[in-house]
Amino acid sequence: MKYDRILIRYGEMTTKGRNRNLFVRRLKDNVAEKLQAFPNIKIEYMRDRMYVLLNGEPHEPIIDKLKTVFGIHSFSLAMKCNNELNEIKETALAAVQQLAHEGKTFKVSARRVDKQFPYGSNELNHEIGAHILRNTDRLTVNVHEPDINVRVEVRKDGTYVTCRDIPGPGGLPVGTSGKAMLMLSGGIDSPVAGYLAMKRGLEIEAVHFFSPPFTSERAKQKVVDLVKKLTMYGGTIKLHIVPFTEVQQTIYKHVPNEYSLISTRRAMLKITDALRQRHRALAIVTGESLGQVASQTLESMFVINDVTTTPILRPLVSMDKTEIIAIAKKIDTHDISILPYEDCCTIFTPRSPKTKPKKEKVVHYESFVDLQPLIEKAVANTETMVIDENFAAEDGFEQLF
Ligand code: ATP
Ligand code: MG
């Protein structure tokens, strides 16, 4: 007798009242997409839990995949049997035996959800516990701090036995909070911001500003690789590449040096907002962290933010760099981010950008140059790549050029 299914618990979303059906269905779709490579599995779902029926598929790689699906609170390997005492005892024993090397003490926690079942939970605990003790030689009972907690749940449709809870990534299922545009540079911060946005249930489309020939193909490849890492959590993600050279050069030429960075950021935000509207998203996500660099002081944010009323979400706003780096390492984007290819902003960044810019001044400087047509042109010439976990670089570049 072997584990034949994985039991998935939802956690936070069970508190979401009327939206729950929507959440559960979305989670089911996300799990199904994630497990595409296992054609024999079947997914059963209900209001409070989900089962992945293995049908002979191996459980280890499936467990690894489930660890990246937001909205899963925890999950466990499980066995199902009929509501019949002897069968339950045998199933519990088999479940423990498959894990016995993991610990030396156990307890049984039985729950009788089906009140028709003739044995109460205490009786079940004793019956099952005694059966396990009789048929194993290394195990003893410890009801306070057991190494293995044998959970037995007698429900109407059958009895489920699980022995170990594996923590899921938490959060909300991607897509249940709507869609946002992620401003994605090649740096450390913005991929982490994208990850955290998805964790709160947002679907993201990435926007990257690219300034050839000042930024190279390798810098772009870096961003493609970062998006590919994010697809591990978000499924398929669109990457919009904005040709930004002309806008940037024009700003550089006409706006005084100390204000050019602020003006560039405003142009980026305007373009992202136009793309947001075109792709029907409701927010913009950035990797900004308060006070980290000149353009991220509150004064700068105020002046940059002035070009739009669209909500700008900054998941990293209060984090220290070390905290951000720790997440970047965990999600495996860090090593890509630190590759030394130039970014469109580093090249044009003035030596001493203003840390306390004035809105009136930037508006005044920008009034001497008509950026709007260039901004519209950049939006019109933006190219889109669709990236999934299996994306190979060559696919996309053919599409782009
Ligand atoms: P990151 O590590 O994300 O690059 P950073 O600390 O380098 O952030 P900035 O360069 O000031 O900070 O950028 C702030 C935010 O602006 C970034 O987190 C990102 O959201 C956005 N951004 C910067 N450059 C680009 C770009 N080339 N394309 C798209 N978005 C960008
Ligand atoms: Mg950067």
GROMACS .gro file of C-alpha atoms and ligand atoms in nm:
model
  433
    1MET     CA    1   0.000   0.000   0.000
    2LYS     CA    2   0.145   0.337  -0.105
    3TYR     CA    3   0.062   0.703  -0.081
    4ASP     CA    4  -0.183   0.760  -0.361
    5ARG     CA    5  -0.257   1.133  -0.337
    6ILE     CA    6  -0.144   1.468  -0.206
    7LEU     CA    7  -0.375   1.663   0.021
    8ILE     CA    8  -0.350   2.042  -0.025
    9ARG     CA    9  -0.467   2.291   0.241
   10TYR     CA   10  -0.546   2.649   0.143
   11GLY     CA   11  -0.486   2.857   0.452
   12GLU     CA   12  -0.558   3.228   0.429
   13MET     CA   13  -0.799   3.219   0.140
   14THR     CA   14  -1.051   3.015   0.334
   15THR     CA   15  -1.138   3.340   0.510
   16LYS     CA   16  -1.231   3.511   0.186
   17GLY     CA   17  -1.605   3.449   0.204
   18ARG     CA   18  -1.791   3.479  -0.122
   19ASN     CA   19  -1.476   3.493  -0.331
   20ARG     CA   20  -1.371   3.156  -0.215
   21ASN     CA   21  -1.500   2.960  -0.513
   22LEU     CA   22  -1.310   3.187  -0.744
   23PHE     CA   23  -0.996   3.144  -0.539
   24VAL     CA   24  -1.023   2.769  -0.526
   25ARG     CA   25  -1.085   2.737  -0.897
   26ARG     CA   26  -0.790   2.961  -0.975
   27LEU     CA   27  -0.567   2.761  -0.745
   28LYS     CA   28  -0.681   2.444  -0.914
   29ASP     CA   29  -0.596   2.588  -1.257
   30ASN     CA   30  -0.255   2.705  -1.132
   31VAL     CA   31  -0.180   2.362  -0.983
   32ALA     CA   32  -0.291   2.195  -1.307
   33GLU     CA   33  -0.066   2.422  -1.514
   34LYS     CA   34   0.223   2.354  -1.283
   35LEU     CA   35   0.177   1.977  -1.305
   36GLN     CA   36   0.133   1.958  -1.683
   37ALA     CA   37   0.432   1.727  -1.711
   38PHE     CA   38   0.244   1.456  -1.517
   39PRO     CA   39  -0.038   1.348  -1.749
   40ASN     CA   40  -0.189   1.082  -1.523
   41ILE     CA   41  -0.262   1.298  -1.221
   42LYS     CA   42  -0.616   1.404  -1.147
   43ILE     CA   43  -0.720   1.700  -0.934
   44GLU     CA   44  -1.023   1.694  -0.708
   45TYR     CA   45  -1.116   2.010  -0.526
   46MET     CA   46  -1.369   2.128  -0.273
   47ARG     CA   47  -1.422   2.433  -0.057
   48ASP     CA   48  -1.166   2.352   0.207
   49ARG     CA   49  -0.908   2.127   0.041
   50MET     CA   50  -0.776   1.979  -0.279
   51TYR     CA   51  -0.640   1.638  -0.372
   52VAL     CA   52  -0.387   1.558  -0.638
   53LEU     CA   53  -0.448   1.191  -0.722
   54LEU     CA   54  -0.112   1.051  -0.826
   55ASN     CA   55  -0.233   0.759  -1.043
   56GLY     CA   56   0.117   0.618  -1.048
   57GLU     CA   57   0.305   0.948  -1.102
   58PRO     CA   58   0.608   0.998  -0.872
   59HIS     CA   59   0.538   1.216  -0.571
   60GLU     CA   60   0.882   1.376  -0.513
   61PRO     CA   61   0.893   1.601  -0.823
   62ILE     CA   62   0.527   1.691  -0.773
   63ILE     CA   63   0.599   1.797  -0.415
   64ASP     CA   64   0.882   2.020  -0.541
   65LYS     CA   65   0.648   2.189  -0.787
   66LEU     CA   66   0.375   2.247  -0.529
   67LYS     CA   67   0.623   2.437  -0.313
   68THR     CA   68   0.610   2.717  -0.571
   69VAL     CA   69   0.231   2.751  -0.606
   70PHE     CA   70   0.104   3.054  -0.412
   71GLY     CA   71  -0.217   3.000  -0.219
   72ILE     CA   72  -0.105   2.664  -0.081
   73HIS     CA   73  -0.068   2.682   0.294
   74SER     CA   74   0.056   2.327   0.345
   75PHE     CA   75   0.024   1.986   0.188
   76SER     CA   76   0.076   1.622   0.278
   77LEU     CA   77   0.115   1.287   0.116
   78ALA     CA   78  -0.206   1.097   0.189
   79MET     CA   79  -0.371   0.758   0.158
   80LYS     CA   80  -0.741   0.696   0.124
   81CYS     CA   81  -0.935   0.389   0.233
   82ASN     CA   82  -1.291   0.284   0.310
   83ASN     CA   83  -1.455   0.374   0.641
   84GLU     CA   84  -1.388   0.033   0.785
   85LEU     CA   85  -1.186  -0.007   1.106
   86ASN     CA   86  -0.950  -0.282   0.992
   87GLU     CA   87  -0.881  -0.108   0.666
   88ILE     CA   88  -0.812   0.217   0.847
   89LYS     CA   89  -0.569   0.044   1.083
   90GLU     CA   90  -0.380  -0.118   0.795
   91THR     CA   91  -0.366   0.206   0.602
   92ALA     CA   92  -0.235   0.402   0.900
   93LEU     CA   93   0.029   0.135   0.960
   94ALA     CA   94   0.138   0.146   0.595
   95ALA     CA   95   0.156   0.526   0.604
   96VAL     CA   96   0.379   0.519   0.911
   97GLN     CA   97   0.600   0.242   0.781
   98GLN     CA   98   0.686   0.446   0.475
   99LEU     CA   99   0.818   0.721   0.701
  100ALA     CA  100   0.945   0.517   0.995
  101HIS     CA  101   1.309   0.608   0.935
  102GLU     CA  102   1.217   0.970   1.000
  103GLY     CA  103   1.146   0.932   1.371
  104LYS     CA  104   1.111   0.712   1.668
  105THR     CA  105   0.796   0.842   1.834
  106PHE     CA  106   0.444   0.888   1.704
  107LYS     CA  107   0.093   0.974   1.799
  108VAL     CA  108  -0.241   0.924   1.629
  109SER     CA  109  -0.478   1.219   1.588
  110ALA     CA  110  -0.807   1.085   1.463
  111ARG     CA  111  -1.102   1.303   1.364
  112ARG     CA  112  -1.448   1.173   1.297
  113VAL     CA  113  -1.607   1.412   1.051
  114ASP     CA  114  -1.865   1.151   0.947
  115LYS     CA  115  -2.073   1.116   1.262
  116GLN     CA  116  -2.231   0.794   1.128
  117PHE     CA  117  -1.902   0.615   1.177
  118PRO     CA  118  -1.941   0.390   1.484
  119TYR     CA  119  -1.607   0.471   1.655
  120GLY     CA  120  -1.527   0.800   1.826
  121SER     CA  121  -1.194   0.976   1.786
  122ASN     CA  122  -1.054   0.851   2.117
  123GLU     CA  123  -1.140   0.492   2.037
  124LEU     CA  124  -0.984   0.536   1.696
  125ASN     CA  125  -0.667   0.680   1.846
  126HIS     CA  126  -0.630   0.378   2.071
  127GLU     CA  127  -0.718   0.115   1.814
  128ILE     CA  128  -0.487   0.258   1.550
  129GLY     CA  129  -0.207   0.337   1.796
  130ALA     CA  130  -0.211  -0.017   1.936
  131HIS     CA  131  -0.206  -0.163   1.585
  132ILE     CA  132   0.098   0.044   1.490
  133LEU     CA  133   0.281  -0.049   1.813
  134ARG     CA  134   0.212  -0.420   1.761
  135ASN     CA  135   0.340  -0.421   1.407
  136THR     CA  136   0.654  -0.208   1.430
  137ASP     CA  137   0.955  -0.251   1.653
  138ARG     CA  138   1.127   0.087   1.672
  139LEU     CA  139   0.831   0.312   1.736
  140THR     CA  140   0.693   0.435   2.069
  141VAL     CA  141   0.413   0.673   2.155
  142ASN     CA  142   0.468   1.035   2.253
  143VAL     CA  143   0.150   1.237   2.259
  144HIS     CA  144   0.319   1.570   2.338
  145GLU     CA  145   0.605   1.596   2.091
  146PRO     CA  146   0.583   1.309   1.845
  147ASP     CA  147   0.822   1.277   1.552
  148ILE     CA  148   0.533   1.151   1.342
  149ASN     CA  149   0.177   1.273   1.380
  150VAL     CA  150  -0.051   1.020   1.214
  151ARG     CA  151  -0.359   1.218   1.118
  152VAL     CA  152  -0.665   1.012   1.042
  153GLU     CA  153  -0.977   1.180   0.914
  154VAL     CA  154  -1.296   0.982   0.871
  155ARG     CA  155  -1.509   1.172   0.620
  156LYS     CA  156  -1.828   1.076   0.441
  157ASP     CA  157  -1.650   0.974   0.122
  158GLY     CA  158  -1.374   0.776   0.292
  159THR     CA  159  -1.089   0.794   0.543
  160TYR     CA  160  -0.773   0.992   0.477
  161VAL     CA  161  -0.441   0.925   0.647
  162THR     CA  162  -0.149   1.170   0.640
  163CYS     CA  163   0.174   1.173   0.839
  164ARG     CA  164   0.370   1.483   0.755
  165ASP     CA  165   0.280   1.843   0.670
  166ILE     CA  166   0.499   2.016   0.417
  167PRO     CA  167   0.474   2.396   0.428
  168GLY     CA  168   0.353   2.560   0.107
  169PRO     CA  169   0.465   2.907  -0.005
  170GLY     CA  170   0.152   3.076   0.139
  171GLY     CA  171   0.009   3.389  -0.020
  172LEU     CA  172  -0.283   3.399  -0.261
  173PRO     CA  173  -0.322   3.218  -0.595
  174VAL     CA  174  -0.163   3.416  -0.879
  175GLY     CA  175  -0.438   3.592  -1.073
  176THR     CA  176  -0.689   3.631  -0.791
  177SER     CA  177  -0.581   3.988  -0.712
  178GLY     CA  178  -0.589   4.116  -1.070
  179LYS     CA  179  -0.306   4.224  -1.297
  180ALA     CA  180  -0.017   4.471  -1.263
  181MET     CA  181   0.275   4.581  -1.478
  182LEU     CA  182   0.614   4.508  -1.320
  183MET     CA  183   0.890   4.756  -1.408
  184LEU     CA  184   1.174   4.511  -1.440
  185SER     CA  185   1.535   4.624  -1.466
  186GLY     CA  186   1.825   4.384  -1.461
  187GLY     CA  187   1.897   4.467  -1.097
  188ILE     CA  188   1.846   4.277  -0.774
  189ASP     CA  189   1.535   4.457  -0.652
  190SER     CA  190   1.269   4.448  -0.919
  191PRO     CA  191   1.260   4.066  -0.963
  192VAL     CA  192   1.207   4.037  -0.587
  193ALA     CA  193   0.928   4.295  -0.608
  194GLY     CA  194   0.770   4.085  -0.886
  195TYR     CA  195   0.791   3.772  -0.674
  196LEU     CA  196   0.626   3.943  -0.376
  197ALA     CA  197   0.355   4.092  -0.598
  198MET     CA  198   0.272   3.746  -0.731
  199LYS     CA  199   0.269   3.612  -0.378
  200ARG     CA  200  -0.020   3.848  -0.303
  201GLY     CA  201  -0.213   3.702  -0.594
  202LEU     CA  202  -0.119   3.948  -0.868
  203GLU     CA  203  -0.066   3.837  -1.223
  204ILE     CA  204   0.222   4.037  -1.369
  205GLU     CA  205   0.341   4.151  -1.710
  206ALA     CA  206   0.699   4.276  -1.712
  207VAL     CA  207   0.813   4.602  -1.877
  208HIS     CA  208   1.180   4.655  -1.954
  209PHE     CA  209   1.342   4.969  -2.092
  210PHE     CA  210   1.613   4.895  -2.338
  211SER     CA  211   1.850   5.150  -2.493
  212PRO     CA  212   2.052   5.001  -2.776
  213PRO     CA  213   2.336   5.045  -2.860
  214PHE     CA  214   2.411   5.173  -2.510
  215THR     CA  215   2.272   4.857  -2.360
  216SER     CA  216   2.365   4.525  -2.517
  217GLU     CA  217   2.182   4.210  -2.615
  218ARG     CA  218   2.335   4.046  -2.311
  219ALA     CA  219   2.166   4.299  -2.083
  220LYS     CA  220   1.837   4.206  -2.247
  221GLN     CA  221   1.910   3.836  -2.217
  222LYS     CA  222   1.960   3.892  -1.846
  223VAL     CA  223   1.607   4.029  -1.816
  224VAL     CA  224   1.467   3.738  -2.017
  225ASP     CA  225   1.645   3.501  -1.777
  226LEU     CA  226   1.501   3.686  -1.477
  227VAL     CA  227   1.149   3.661  -1.617
  228LYS     CA  228   1.206   3.293  -1.675
  229LYS     CA  229   1.288   3.252  -1.306
  230LEU     CA  230   0.970   3.437  -1.213
  231THR     CA  231   0.761   3.205  -1.431
  232MET     CA  232   0.838   2.936  -1.178
  233TYR     CA  233   0.589   3.116  -0.952
  234GLY     CA  234   0.369   3.300  -1.200
  235GLY     CA  235   0.324   3.061  -1.491
  236THR     CA  236   0.354   3.222  -1.833
  237ILE     CA  237   0.462   3.589  -1.815
  238LYS     CA  238   0.465   3.853  -2.090
  239LEU     CA  239   0.775   4.067  -2.122
  240HIS     CA  240   0.737   4.402  -2.300
  241ILE     CA  241   1.062   4.548  -2.426
  242VAL     CA  242   1.044   4.923  -2.475
  243PRO     CA  243   1.292   5.086  -2.717
  244PHE     CA  244   1.399   5.376  -2.499
  245THR     CA  245   1.711   5.521  -2.665
  246GLU     CA  246   1.547   5.818  -2.834
  247VAL     CA  247   1.356   5.931  -2.527
  248GLN     CA  248   1.662   5.899  -2.311
  249GLN     CA  249   1.893   6.083  -2.549
  250THR     CA  250   1.644   6.364  -2.590
  251ILE     CA  251   1.610   6.408  -2.214
  252TYR     CA  252   1.985   6.393  -2.174
  253LYS     CA  253   2.025   6.667  -2.435
  254HIS     CA  254   1.755   6.907  -2.315
  255VAL     CA  255   1.706   6.862  -1.943
  256PRO     CA  256   1.982   6.987  -1.710
  257ASN     CA  257   2.202   6.712  -1.586
  258GLU     CA  258   2.089   6.709  -1.224
  259TYR     CA  259   1.726   6.663  -1.332
  260SER     CA  260   1.774   6.419  -1.619
  261LEU     CA  261   1.737   6.111  -1.401
  262ILE     CA  262   1.407   6.231  -1.256
  263SER     CA  263   1.281   6.320  -1.599
  264THR     CA  264   1.384   5.980  -1.735
  265ARG     CA  265   1.195   5.808  -1.455
  266ARG     CA  266   0.887   6.014  -1.529
  267ALA     CA  267   0.904   5.912  -1.895
  268MET     CA  268   0.943   5.546  -1.795
  269LEU     CA  269   0.641   5.569  -1.572
  270LYS     CA  270   0.431   5.737  -1.842
  271ILE     CA  271   0.521   5.466  -2.092
  272THR     CA  272   0.453   5.188  -1.841
  273ASP     CA  273   0.119   5.346  -1.763
  274ALA     CA  274   0.026   5.356  -2.131
  275LEU     CA  275   0.118   4.988  -2.162
  276ARG     CA  276  -0.081   4.916  -1.847
  277GLN     CA  277  -0.388   5.068  -2.003
  278ARG     CA  278  -0.336   4.880  -2.328
  279HIS     CA  279  -0.303   4.548  -2.146
  280ARG     CA  280  -0.582   4.621  -1.901
  281ALA     CA  281  -0.386   4.609  -1.576
  282LEU     CA  282  -0.475   4.815  -1.270
  283ALA     CA  283  -0.141   4.887  -1.103
  284ILE     CA  284   0.233   4.925  -1.153
  285VAL     CA  285   0.489   4.740  -0.940
  286THR     CA  286   0.845   4.868  -0.891
  287GLY     CA  287   1.151   4.754  -0.697
  288GLU     CA  288   1.190   5.087  -0.520
  289SER     CA  289   1.298   5.090  -0.157
  290LEU     CA  290   1.274   5.413   0.035
  291GLY     CA  291   1.603   5.602   0.060
  292GLN     CA  292   1.808   5.341  -0.124
  293VAL     CA  293   1.939   5.571  -0.400
  294ALA     CA  294   1.891   5.930  -0.520
  295SER     CA  295   1.578   5.858  -0.719
  296GLN     CA  296   1.418   5.678  -0.426
  297THR     CA  297   1.396   5.955  -0.170
  298LEU     CA  298   1.043   6.053  -0.083
  299GLU     CA  299   1.091   6.386  -0.265
  300SER     CA  300   1.196   6.201  -0.581
  301MET     CA  301   0.910   5.953  -0.558
  302PHE     CA  302   0.670   6.247  -0.520
  303VAL     CA  303   0.797   6.416  -0.837
  304ILE     CA  304   0.821   6.096  -1.041
  305ASN     CA  305   0.483   5.971  -0.926
  306ASP     CA  306   0.322   6.298  -1.035
  307VAL     CA  307   0.276   6.176  -1.394
  308THR     CA  308   0.007   5.923  -1.304
  309THR     CA  309  -0.270   5.846  -1.058
  310THR     CA  310  -0.240   5.471  -1.119
  311PRO     CA  311  -0.158   5.285  -0.796
  312ILE     CA  312   0.213   5.217  -0.773
  313LEU     CA  313   0.292   4.919  -0.555
  314ARG     CA  314   0.634   4.904  -0.397
  315PRO     CA  315   0.661   4.574  -0.212
  316LEU     CA  316   1.020   4.651  -0.106
  317VAL     CA  317   0.957   5.000   0.024
  318SER     CA  318   1.056   4.928   0.382
  319MET     CA  319   1.311   4.655   0.331
  320ASP     CA  320   1.686   4.673   0.383
  321LYS     CA  321   1.911   4.565   0.100
  322THR     CA  322   2.023   4.259   0.298
  323GLU     CA  323   1.662   4.145   0.335
  324ILE     CA  324   1.603   4.193  -0.038
  325ILE     CA  325   1.919   4.002  -0.124
  326ALA     CA  326   1.811   3.713   0.098
  327ILE     CA  327   1.487   3.678  -0.099
  328ALA     CA  328   1.671   3.718  -0.431
  329LYS     CA  329   1.890   3.425  -0.332
  330LYS     CA  330   1.595   3.217  -0.223
  331ILE     CA  331   1.416   3.265  -0.555
  332ASP     CA  332   1.739   3.219  -0.749
  333THR     CA  333   1.741   3.555  -0.928
  334HIS     CA  334   2.038   3.699  -0.737
  335ASP     CA  335   2.315   3.543  -0.943
  336ILE     CA  336   2.157   3.660  -1.267
  337SER     CA  337   2.103   4.012  -1.131
  338ILE     CA  338   2.465   4.061  -1.032
  339LEU     CA  339   2.599   3.986  -1.380
  340PRO     CA  340   2.776   4.305  -1.482
  341TYR     CA  341   2.586   4.408  -1.794
  342GLU     CA  342   2.499   4.774  -1.821
  343ASP     CA  343   2.147   4.900  -1.758
  344CYS     CA  344   1.989   5.182  -1.958
  345CYS     CA  345   1.983   5.400  -1.648
  346THR     CA  346   2.336   5.344  -1.525
  347ILE     CA  347   2.472   5.474  -1.854
  348PHE     CA  348   2.281   5.798  -1.846
  349THR     CA  349   2.292   5.849  -1.471
  350PRO     CA  350   2.441   6.190  -1.386
  351ARG     CA  351   2.725   6.211  -1.135
  352SER     CA  352   2.518   6.398  -0.880
  353PRO     CA  353   2.146   6.355  -0.932
  354LYS     CA  354   1.913   6.567  -0.721
  355THR     CA  355   1.798   6.396  -0.406
  356LYS     CA  356   1.539   6.664  -0.331
  357PRO     CA  357   1.400   6.758  -0.671
  358LYS     CA  358   1.128   7.022  -0.711
  359LYS     CA  359   0.824   6.941  -0.917
  360GLU     CA  360   0.796   7.291  -1.065
  361LYS     CA  361   1.153   7.273  -1.185
  362VAL     CA  362   1.122   6.943  -1.365
  363VAL     CA  363   0.796   7.054  -1.524
  364HIS     CA  364   0.969   7.375  -1.633
  365TYR     CA  365   1.266   7.194  -1.786
  366GLU     CA  366   1.045   6.943  -1.962
  367SER     CA  367   0.839   7.226  -2.114
  368PHE     CA  368   1.124   7.304  -2.355
  369VAL     CA  369   1.105   6.967  -2.522
  370ASP     CA  370   0.807   6.780  -2.660
  371LEU     CA  371   0.856   6.429  -2.528
  372GLN     CA  372   0.502   6.313  -2.590
  373PRO     CA  373   0.549   6.202  -2.955
  374LEU     CA  374   0.863   6.013  -2.858
  375ILE     CA  375   0.682   5.848  -2.569
  376GLU     CA  376   0.400   5.744  -2.801
  377LYS     CA  377   0.649   5.610  -3.051
  378ALA     CA  378   0.821   5.405  -2.782
  379VAL     CA  379   0.486   5.257  -2.678
  380ALA     CA  380   0.397   5.181  -3.040
  381ASN     CA  381   0.730   5.009  -3.103
  382THR     CA  382   0.730   4.803  -2.786
  383GLU     CA  383   0.779   4.434  -2.859
  384THR     CA  384   0.635   4.156  -2.652
  385MET     CA  385   0.779   3.816  -2.571
  386VAL     CA  386   0.576   3.543  -2.407
  387ILE     CA  387   0.795   3.354  -2.163
  388ASP     CA  388   0.730   3.027  -1.985
  389GLU     CA  389   0.944   2.782  -1.790
  390ASN     CA  390   1.061   2.610  -2.109
  391PHE     CA  391   1.141   2.928  -2.297
  392ALA     CA  392   1.461   2.907  -2.501
  393ALA     CA  393   1.639   3.233  -2.581
  394GLU     CA  394   1.643   3.177  -2.957
  395ASP     CA  395   1.261   3.161  -2.970
  396GLY     CA  396   1.223   3.512  -2.843
  397PHE     CA  397   1.492   3.687  -3.033
  398GLU     CA  398   1.352   3.567  -3.363
  399GLN     CA  399   1.029   3.725  -3.258
  400LEU     CA  400   1.200   4.049  -3.171
  401PHE     CA  401   1.414   4.121  -3.476
  402ATP     P1  402   1.667   4.734  -0.935
  402ATP     O1  403   1.760   4.649  -0.853
  402ATP     O2  404   1.530   4.677  -0.946
  402ATP     O3  405   1.729   4.772  -1.067
  402ATP     P2  406   1.761   4.974  -0.818
  402ATP     O4  407   1.791   4.966  -0.674
  402ATP     O5  408   1.874   4.964  -0.914
  402ATP     O6  409   1.648   4.868  -0.851
  402ATP     P3  410   1.670   5.207  -0.958
  402ATP     O7  411   1.773   5.189  -1.064
  402ATP     O8  412   1.653   5.342  -0.898
  402ATP     O9  413   1.686   5.111  -0.836
  402ATP    O10  414   1.531   5.163  -1.016
  402ATP     C1  415   1.414   5.172  -0.939
  402ATP     C2  416   1.305   5.090  -1.006
  402ATP    O11  417   1.277   5.144  -1.136
  402ATP     C3  418   1.348   4.947  -1.033
  402ATP    O12  419   1.331   4.865  -0.920
  402ATP     C4  420   1.255   4.909  -1.144
  402ATP    O13  421   1.127   4.879  -1.093
  402ATP     C5  422   1.249   5.039  -1.225
  402ATP     N1  423   1.350   5.036  -1.334
  402ATP     C6  424   1.475   5.084  -1.331
  402ATP     N2  425   1.538   5.062  -1.449
  402ATP     C7  426   1.452   4.998  -1.528
  402ATP     C8  427   1.454   4.946  -1.662
  402ATP     N3  428   1.561   4.954  -1.739
  402ATP     N4  429   1.342   4.886  -1.710
  402ATP     C9  430   1.233   4.875  -1.633
  402ATP     N5  431   1.224   4.920  -1.508
  402ATP    C10  432   1.330   4.982  -1.455
  403MG      MG  433   1.864   4.925  -1.117
   0.00000   0.00000   0.00000
